[in-house]
Coordinates of C-alpha atoms and ligand atoms in Angstrom, one line a residue:
M118 CA 14.2 -17.4 -9.5
S119 CA 15.7 -14.5 -11.7
L120 CA 13.6 -11.5 -11.0
A121 CA 12.8 -8.8 -13.4
L122 CA 11.9 -6.4 -10.7
G123 CA 11.9 -6.7 -6.8
C124 CA 9.7 -4.1 -4.6
V125 CA 9.7 -3.6 -1.0
A126 CA 6.3 -2.0 0.1
D127 CA 5.9 -0.2 3.3
D128 CA 2.5 -1.5 4.0
Y129 CA 0.4 -4.1 2.9
T130 CA -2.6 -2.7 0.9
G131 CA 0.0 -0.8 -0.7
A132 CA 2.0 -3.8 -1.7
S133 CA -1.2 -5.6 -3.3
D134 CA -1.8 -2.6 -5.3
L135 CA 1.6 -2.5 -6.8
A136 CA 1.2 -6.3 -7.5
N137 CA -2.0 -5.6 -9.0
T138 CA -0.7 -3.0 -11.3
L139 CA 2.6 -5.1 -12.0
T140 CA 0.2 -7.8 -13.0
K141 CA -2.0 -6.3 -15.2
A142 CA 1.0 -4.7 -17.1
G143 CA 2.3 -8.3 -18.0
L144 CA 4.7 -9.4 -14.9
R145 CA 3.8 -12.8 -13.2
T146 CA 3.8 -11.3 -9.6
I147 CA 3.9 -12.5 -6.0
Q148 CA 3.2 -10.8 -3.0
T149 CA 5.0 -12.0 0.1
I150 CA 4.3 -10.9 3.7
G151 CA 7.7 -10.2 5.1
V152 CA 11.0 -11.3 3.7
P153 CA 10.3 -15.4 2.9
E154 CA 12.8 -17.7 4.6
D155 CA 15.7 -18.9 2.2
D156 CA 14.1 -22.1 1.9
R157 CA 10.5 -21.2 1.2
A158 CA 9.4 -22.4 -2.2
L159 CA 7.5 -19.7 -4.0
P160 CA 6.2 -20.1 -7.5
E161 CA 8.1 -18.6 -10.7
A162 CA 7.6 -14.7 -11.1
D163 CA 8.8 -11.9 -13.0
A164 CA 8.4 -9.9 -10.1
V165 CA 8.0 -10.1 -6.4
V166 CA 6.3 -7.5 -3.8
V167 CA 8.0 -7.8 -0.3
A168 CA 5.1 -6.4 1.6
L169 CA 6.3 -4.8 5.1
K170 CA 4.4 -3.0 7.8
S171 CA 7.1 -0.4 8.4
R172 CA 5.4 2.9 7.3
S173 CA 4.7 3.9 10.7
I174 CA 7.3 2.0 12.9
P175 CA 10.3 3.7 14.3
A176 CA 12.5 4.7 11.4
D177 CA 15.6 2.3 12.4
Q178 CA 13.2 -0.3 12.4
A179 CA 11.7 0.5 9.2
V180 CA 15.6 0.9 7.5
A181 CA 16.6 -2.7 9.0
R182 CA 13.6 -4.5 7.5
S183 CA 14.0 -2.9 4.2
R184 CA 17.6 -3.4 3.7
E185 CA 16.8 -7.0 4.4
A186 CA 13.8 -7.2 2.0
E187 CA 16.2 -5.5 -0.7
G188 CA 19.1 -8.0 0.2
W189 CA 16.6 -10.9 -0.3
L190 CA 15.5 -9.4 -3.7
R191 CA 18.9 -8.8 -4.7
A192 CA 20.0 -12.4 -4.2
R193 CA 17.2 -13.6 -6.6
G194 CA 18.3 -11.6 -9.6
A195 CA 16.4 -8.1 -9.0
A196 CA 18.6 -5.7 -10.8
H197 CA 16.0 -3.2 -10.0
V198 CA 14.4 -2.5 -6.8
M199 CA 11.4 0.0 -6.2
F200 CA 10.7 1.3 -2.6
K201 CA 6.8 1.2 -2.8
V202 CA 5.4 3.9 -0.8
C203 CA 1.8 5.6 -0.7
S204 CA 0.7 7.6 -3.8
T205 CA -0.2 10.2 -1.0
F206 CA 3.1 10.2 0.5
D207 CA 2.1 9.2 3.8
S208 CA 4.8 9.9 6.4
T209 CA 5.7 12.1 9.0
E210 CA 8.1 14.8 9.5
A211 CA 10.6 12.2 10.3
G212 CA 10.0 9.6 7.7
N213 CA 10.1 6.9 6.8
I214 CA 10.4 7.8 3.4
G215 CA 13.7 9.6 3.6
P216 CA 15.4 7.5 5.9
V217 CA 14.6 4.1 4.1
M218 CA 15.3 5.9 0.6
D219 CA 18.9 6.7 1.7
A220 CA 19.6 3.4 3.0
L221 CA 18.4 1.7 0.2
R222 CA 20.0 3.9 -2.3
G223 CA 23.2 3.5 -0.6
D224 CA 23.0 -0.4 -0.6
A225 CA 22.1 0.0 -4.2
G226 CA 25.0 1.8 -5.1
E227 CA 22.8 4.2 -6.7
A228 CA 23.9 8.0 -7.1
I229 CA 20.1 9.4 -7.2
A230 CA 16.8 7.9 -6.4
L231 CA 14.0 9.3 -8.7
V232 CA 10.9 9.7 -6.5
T233 CA 7.4 10.1 -7.8
P234 CA 3.8 8.9 -6.1
A235 CA 2.2 10.1 -9.2
F236 CA -0.8 7.3 -9.8
P237 CA -3.2 8.8 -12.5
E238 CA -5.4 5.9 -12.2
T239 CA -6.4 6.9 -8.7
G240 CA -6.2 10.6 -9.4
R241 CA -3.0 11.4 -8.0
S242 CA -0.5 13.6 -10.1
V243 CA 2.5 15.5 -9.4
Y244 CA 3.0 19.0 -11.1
Q245 CA 6.4 21.3 -10.2
G246 CA 6.7 18.7 -7.1
N247 CA 3.6 19.3 -5.8
L248 CA 1.3 16.3 -5.1
F249 CA -2.4 16.5 -6.0
V250 CA -5.3 14.3 -4.9
G251 CA -7.6 14.7 -7.5
A252 CA -8.0 18.6 -8.1
V253 CA -7.0 19.6 -4.7
P254 CA -3.3 19.8 -3.5
L255 CA -2.4 17.4 -0.9
N256 CA -2.6 19.7 2.1
E257 CA -6.3 20.4 1.2
S258 CA -7.4 16.6 0.6
P259 CA -8.8 14.5 3.1
L260 CA -5.2 13.1 3.8
K261 CA -4.8 16.4 6.1
D262 CA -6.9 14.5 8.4
H263 CA -5.1 11.3 8.3
P264 CA -5.2 9.8 11.8
L265 CA -1.6 8.7 11.9
N266 CA 0.2 11.2 9.7
P267 CA -1.8 14.0 8.4
M268 CA -0.4 15.5 5.5
R269 CA 0.1 19.3 5.8
D270 CA 2.2 20.0 2.8
A271 CA 2.1 19.3 -1.1
N272 CA 5.6 20.1 -2.2
L273 CA 7.2 16.8 -2.1
V274 CA 10.7 18.5 -2.5
R275 CA 10.3 20.1 0.9
V276 CA 8.6 17.2 2.4
L277 CA 11.2 14.7 1.1
E278 CA 14.2 17.3 2.2
R279 CA 13.1 17.1 5.7
Q280 CA 13.2 13.6 5.9
S281 CA 16.3 13.0 3.7
A282 CA 20.0 13.3 4.7
Y283 CA 20.2 14.9 1.2
P284 CA 19.3 17.3 -0.8
V285 CA 16.2 16.6 -3.3
G286 CA 16.0 18.1 -6.8
L287 CA 12.9 18.2 -9.3
V288 CA 12.6 16.6 -12.6
D289 CA 9.7 18.9 -14.0
T290 CA 6.9 18.2 -16.3
A291 CA 8.6 20.0 -19.4
T292 CA 12.1 17.6 -18.9
V293 CA 9.2 14.7 -18.8
A294 CA 7.8 15.9 -22.1
R295 CA 10.9 15.8 -23.7
G296 CA 11.3 11.9 -23.1
A297 CA 13.2 9.4 -21.3
E298 CA 16.8 10.8 -22.5
A299 CA 16.0 14.2 -21.2
V300 CA 15.1 12.6 -17.7
A301 CA 18.1 10.7 -17.9
A302 CA 20.2 13.7 -18.8
R303 CA 18.7 15.9 -15.8
L304 CA 19.1 12.9 -13.2
E305 CA 22.9 13.3 -14.1
A306 CA 22.9 16.9 -13.8
L307 CA 21.2 16.7 -10.4
V308 CA 23.9 14.1 -9.4
A309 CA 26.5 16.6 -10.2
E310 CA 24.7 19.3 -7.9
G311 CA 24.9 16.7 -5.2
K312 CA 21.4 15.8 -4.8
G313 CA 20.8 12.4 -3.4
A314 CA 16.8 12.3 -4.9
A315 CA 14.7 13.8 -7.3
I316 CA 10.8 14.4 -7.5
A317 CA 9.6 13.7 -10.8
D318 CA 6.6 15.0 -12.4
A319 CA 4.0 12.8 -13.7
I320 CA 0.5 13.7 -14.6
F321 CA -0.6 10.9 -17.3
D322 CA 0.6 7.2 -17.8
S323 CA 2.4 8.2 -20.9
D324 CA 4.6 10.5 -18.2
L325 CA 5.3 7.1 -16.1
A326 CA 6.2 5.2 -19.3
V327 CA 8.8 7.9 -20.0
L328 CA 10.0 7.5 -16.2
G329 CA 10.3 3.8 -16.3
R330 CA 12.4 3.7 -19.5
A331 CA 14.6 6.4 -18.0
I332 CA 15.4 4.6 -15.2
I333 CA 14.8 1.2 -15.5
E334 CA 18.7 0.6 -16.2
R335 CA 19.5 2.2 -12.9
T336 CA 19.4 0.0 -9.6
F337 CA 16.7 2.0 -7.3
S338 CA 13.8 4.1 -7.6
V339 CA 10.9 5.0 -5.0
G340 CA 7.1 5.4 -5.8
A341 CA 4.1 4.4 -5.8
S342 CA 2.0 2.0 -8.4
G343 CA 2.1 4.6 -11.1
L344 CA 6.0 4.3 -11.1
G345 CA 5.6 0.5 -11.0
L346 CA 3.5 0.6 -14.3
G347 CA 6.4 2.7 -15.7
L348 CA 9.1 -0.2 -14.7
A349 CA 6.8 -2.7 -15.8
R350 CA 5.9 -1.3 -19.2
A351 CA 9.9 -0.9 -20.1
L352 CA 10.5 -4.3 -18.7
V353 CA 7.9 -6.0 -20.9
A354 CA 9.1 -4.1 -24.0
A355 CA 12.5 -5.2 -23.3
G356 CA 11.0 -8.8 -23.3
R357 CA 11.4 -9.2 -19.6
G358 CA 8.0 -9.9 -18.9
T359 CA 5.4 -13.0 -19.6
R360 CA 2.3 -10.8 -20.5
D361 CA 0.7 -13.3 -18.3
A362 CA -3.2 -13.1 -18.0
A363 CA -3.8 -10.0 -15.6
G364 CA -4.8 -12.0 -12.5
A365 CA -7.7 -13.9 -14.3
A366 CA -7.8 -16.8 -12.3
I367 CA -7.7 -17.1 -8.4
G368 CA -8.4 -21.1 -8.7
E369 CA -11.3 -22.9 -7.2
P370 CA -13.7 -21.1 -4.8
V371 CA -12.8 -21.4 -1.5
G372 CA -16.1 -21.5 0.3
G373 CA -16.5 -20.7 3.8
S374 CA -18.3 -17.5 5.0
A375 CA -17.1 -14.1 4.2
A376 CA -16.7 -11.0 6.3
C377 CA -15.4 -7.2 6.0
L378 CA -13.3 -5.5 8.5
A379 CA -12.8 -1.4 8.3
G380 CA -10.3 0.1 10.3
S381 CA -9.6 2.9 7.8
C382 CA -10.9 6.6 8.6
S383 CA -10.4 7.7 5.4
Q384 CA -13.3 9.7 3.7
A385 CA -13.7 6.7 1.1
T386 CA -14.0 4.1 3.8
L387 CA -16.6 6.0 5.8
Q388 CA -18.6 6.4 2.4
Q389 CA -18.1 2.4 1.9
V390 CA -19.4 1.7 5.2
G391 CA -22.3 3.5 5.0
A392 CA -23.2 2.3 1.9
A393 CA -22.7 -1.4 3.2
E394 CA -25.4 -1.0 5.8
A395 CA -28.1 -1.7 2.8
L396 CA -26.1 -4.8 1.9
M397 CA -25.2 -6.8 5.2
P398 CA -25.5 -6.3 9.0
V399 CA -22.8 -3.6 10.1
L400 CA -21.2 -3.3 13.6
R401 CA -19.7 0.1 14.6
L402 CA -17.2 -0.5 17.1
D403 CA -17.0 1.8 20.2
P404 CA -13.3 2.4 20.4
A405 CA -13.7 4.5 23.7
R406 CA -15.1 1.3 25.5
L407 CA -12.4 -0.5 24.1
L408 CA -9.8 1.3 25.5
A409 CA -11.6 1.6 28.6
G410 CA -11.3 -2.3 28.8
A411 CA -14.7 -3.6 27.6
D412 CA -14.8 -6.7 26.1
V413 CA -15.5 -5.2 22.4
V414 CA -13.7 -8.1 20.8
G415 CA -16.0 -10.7 22.5
E416 CA -19.0 -8.6 21.7
A417 CA -17.9 -8.4 17.7
L418 CA -17.3 -12.2 17.5
A419 CA -21.0 -12.7 19.2
F420 CA -22.4 -10.3 16.8
A421 CA -20.8 -12.2 13.6
E422 CA -21.3 -15.6 15.2
E423 CA -25.3 -15.0 15.1
R424 CA -25.4 -13.7 11.5
L425 CA -22.6 -15.3 9.6
P426 CA -24.9 -18.2 8.9
S427 CA -27.2 -15.8 7.1
G428 CA -24.3 -14.0 5.2
P429 CA -21.7 -11.6 5.2
V430 CA -21.1 -9.1 8.0
L431 CA -18.9 -5.7 8.3
I432 CA -17.3 -4.8 11.5
A433 CA -16.1 -1.2 11.4
S434 CA -14.2 1.2 14.0
S435 CA -13.9 3.9 11.4
A436 CA -15.0 7.3 12.4
P437 CA -14.9 10.8 11.3
P438 CA -11.9 12.9 11.9
E439 CA -13.2 15.0 14.9
A440 CA -14.1 11.6 16.8
V441 CA -10.6 10.2 16.0
R442 CA -9.2 13.4 17.2
A443 CA -11.3 13.0 20.6
L444 CA -10.2 9.5 20.9
Q445 CA -6.6 10.4 20.3
A446 CA -6.6 13.4 22.7
A447 CA -7.9 11.2 25.2
H448 CA -5.6 8.3 24.7
G449 CA -2.8 9.3 22.4
V450 CA -2.4 8.7 18.7
D451 CA -0.2 5.6 18.7
A452 CA -2.0 4.0 21.8
A453 CA -5.3 4.3 20.3
G454 CA -4.3 3.5 16.8
H455 CA -2.5 0.3 18.0
A456 CA -5.2 -0.7 20.4
I457 CA -7.7 -0.8 17.4
E458 CA -5.7 -2.5 15.3
A459 CA -5.2 -5.4 17.5
A460 CA -8.4 -5.4 18.3
L461 CA -9.5 -5.8 14.6
A462 CA -6.7 -8.4 14.3
A463 CA -8.3 -10.5 17.1
I464 CA -11.8 -10.4 15.8
A465 CA -10.2 -11.3 12.1
E466 CA -8.7 -14.2 14.0
G467 CA -12.0 -15.2 15.8
L468 CA -14.0 -14.7 12.4
V469 CA -11.6 -17.5 10.8
A470 CA -11.8 -19.7 13.7
R471 CA -15.8 -19.6 12.7
G472 CA -15.2 -20.5 9.4
V473 CA -14.8 -17.3 7.5
R474 CA -12.4 -17.7 4.4
R475 CA -13.3 -14.6 2.2
L476 CA -12.4 -11.5 4.3
V477 CA -12.0 -7.6 3.3
V478 CA -10.0 -5.5 5.2
A479 CA -10.0 -1.6 4.8
G480 CA -7.1 0.1 5.9
G481 CA -3.4 -0.1 5.4
E482 CA -2.3 -0.6 9.2
T483 CA -5.2 -2.4 9.8
S484 CA -4.5 -5.0 6.9
G485 CA -1.0 -5.2 8.1
A486 CA -2.5 -6.2 11.5
V487 CA -5.0 -8.7 10.2
V488 CA -2.5 -10.6 8.0
D489 CA 0.3 -10.7 10.8
R490 CA -2.2 -12.3 13.0
L491 CA -3.7 -14.6 10.7
G492 CA -0.1 -15.7 10.0
L493 CA -0.4 -15.4 6.3
T494 CA 2.8 -15.2 4.3
A495 CA 2.0 -15.1 0.6
F496 CA -0.5 -14.1 -2.1
L497 CA -1.3 -14.7 -5.5
L498 CA -3.0 -11.9 -7.3
G499 CA -6.5 -12.4 -8.8
P500 CA -8.7 -10.1 -10.8
E501 CA -8.9 -6.4 -9.9
I502 CA -12.1 -5.3 -7.7
A503 CA -11.5 -1.4 -8.0
A504 CA -8.3 0.4 -8.9
G505 CA -5.6 -0.6 -6.7
V506 CA -7.5 -3.3 -4.9
P507 CA -7.2 -7.0 -6.5
V508 CA -8.5 -10.4 -5.2
L509 CA -5.4 -12.1 -3.3
R510 CA -5.6 -16.0 -2.7
T511 CA -3.1 -17.0 -0.2
A512 CA -0.4 -19.1 -0.9
G513 CA 0.9 -21.5 1.4
R514 CA -2.1 -22.2 3.7
P515 CA -3.4 -25.7 4.3
E516 CA -7.2 -24.2 3.7
P517 CA -6.8 -21.5 1.0
M518 CA -8.6 -18.0 1.7
L519 CA -9.4 -15.1 -0.4
L520 CA -8.6 -11.7 0.9
A521 CA -9.1 -8.2 -0.4
L522 CA -6.9 -5.5 1.5
K523 CA -8.4 -2.2 0.7
S524 CA -6.3 0.9 0.8
G525 CA -8.1 3.6 2.8
N526 CA -8.5 5.8 0.0
F527 CA -8.8 3.4 -2.6
G528 CA -12.8 2.1 -4.1
G529 CA -15.9 3.7 -4.9
P530 CA -19.1 3.4 -2.5
D531 CA -19.8 -0.2 -3.5
F532 CA -16.5 -1.4 -3.0
F533 CA -17.8 -3.9 -0.1
G534 CA -20.3 -5.4 -2.1
R535 CA -18.5 -5.4 -5.3
A536 CA -15.6 -7.2 -3.7
L537 CA -17.8 -9.9 -1.7
D538 CA -19.2 -10.7 -5.3
M539 CA -15.9 -11.1 -7.1
M540 CA -14.8 -13.5 -4.0
A541 CA -18.0 -15.7 -4.0
Ligands
ATP205 N1 -12.6 5.3 15.6 C1 -11.1 5.2 15.7 N2 -10.4 6.6 16.1 C2 -9.2 6.3 16.3 N3 -8.3 5.9 15.3 C3 -8.9 5.0 14.5 C4 -10.3 4.9 14.6 N4 -10.5 3.6 13.7 C5 -9.3 3.0 13.4 N5 -8.4 4.0 13.7 C6 -7.1 3.9 13.7 O1 -6.6 4.7 12.4 C7 -5.5 4.2 11.8 C8 -6.1 3.9 10.4 O2 -4.9 3.6 9.7 P1 -4.8 2.5 8.2 O3 -3.9 2.4 7.5 O4 -5.7 1.2 8.8 O5 -6.0 3.3 7.5 P2 -5.7 4.2 6.1 O6 -4.5 5.2 6.9 O7 -7.1 4.9 5.7 O8 -5.3 3.5 4.7 P3 -4.1 3.4 4.2 O9 -2.9 3.3 4.9 O10 -4.3 2.2 3.1 O11 -4.1 4.7 3.5 C9 -5.4 2.8 12.2 O12 -4.1 2.8 13.0 C10 -6.5 2.5 12.9 O13 -6.3 1.6 14.1
LIG206 O1 -0.4 4.1 -3.1 C1 -1.3 4.3 -2.5 O2 -2.2 4.7 -2.1 C2 -2.0 2.7 -1.5 O3 -1.3 1.6 -2.6 C3 -1.3 2.8 -0.3 O4 -0.1 2.6 -0.1 C4 -2.2 3.2 0.8 O5 -1.5 2.9 2.1

């Protein structure tokens, strides 16, 4: 395997989002769960996205796991490694974007990391270093109420400088508009100033194409799927891609029953769960009872077992911000989050034991818990359900499954129905 591009993603939904973008742009892409064993046979690929569940763990653990993933990718020919972060820069004051970026940049021998979470396809843009979600700055968007990492500052130069050991500069939109050479020159000027990273403005896909051309000969960058698009376009233009069919085939139907799990409390997911009530039986879990020791998992599996023969079900813990805050006040942010993730993962395992082979999961941390509990190790890319959300087919599992791992903020109100139709 000689990779054109290697990627280390800090959550599983983000990994599938990026793998989807790279596939559509013409790179044969595989998503692995964690760092594969050295003797693991993988299909030929132009790009590999190593998915980690490292966004919300202690920074030293995130750094160690990310460095191991980068080393695996470099050993398979990746000259450029992109650290995939959330398009809404999900992180806390302590990181983990800054600490992981500093470590991977050092391992890559890279003088400066270009950083941009811009992803115009989903309404994420960066202007003068400020991240916008749609028409509003990050700190005025629903991300200000994120259960694990509420985003309270839209200025990413400030945000990243608080997380990194190095000063952070800006490649502004006027520089990007002048093209790849101007961006490259700006990066060298920032290196001379002692900067270790640079937030790059990007509003349109064309800006991301400029950024991809400007850094493709560098060894390391940080971004969301938009930067992945820019890098992929630069690689395909240089003849490094295979222009493979963009996720057209997911192989033979996998059969079995279908189910949906939602752990995301994002505004988009709350709307999607509400819309799903018109399509299928929906069970809304009571996290307070779960944390009080009730057998919420057993009750949910009994609910599902009774109804799965008639069609899909949806089981959700998702709740609006005020309810999330009340539960966290009573039990703690991490304790509440981890307990609910573990419960949804146990429910997923029980659903598969009852014949589910098509599974839709909403939420990055939730997807990570579910995929780890099911012991899934790699995915092939299928067609796109919604921007940033592909159908995934398990690789290496005796009985194949189809999954959709939906980032909390992605997809329209009809997402669950649309996903199930495409996974039939
Ligand atoms: N009712 C609830 N109250 C409090 N926390 C909840 C509740 N339901 C889910 N959670 C927790 O909220 C967190 C949601 O994070 P998750 O990453 O799954 O979704 P997201 O952040 O919306 O998605 P993404 O990371 O893809 O943007 C998880 O830790 C989950 O356990
Ligand atoms: O970039 C995004 O917004 C998603 O891929 C993601 O990382 C959500 O957790």
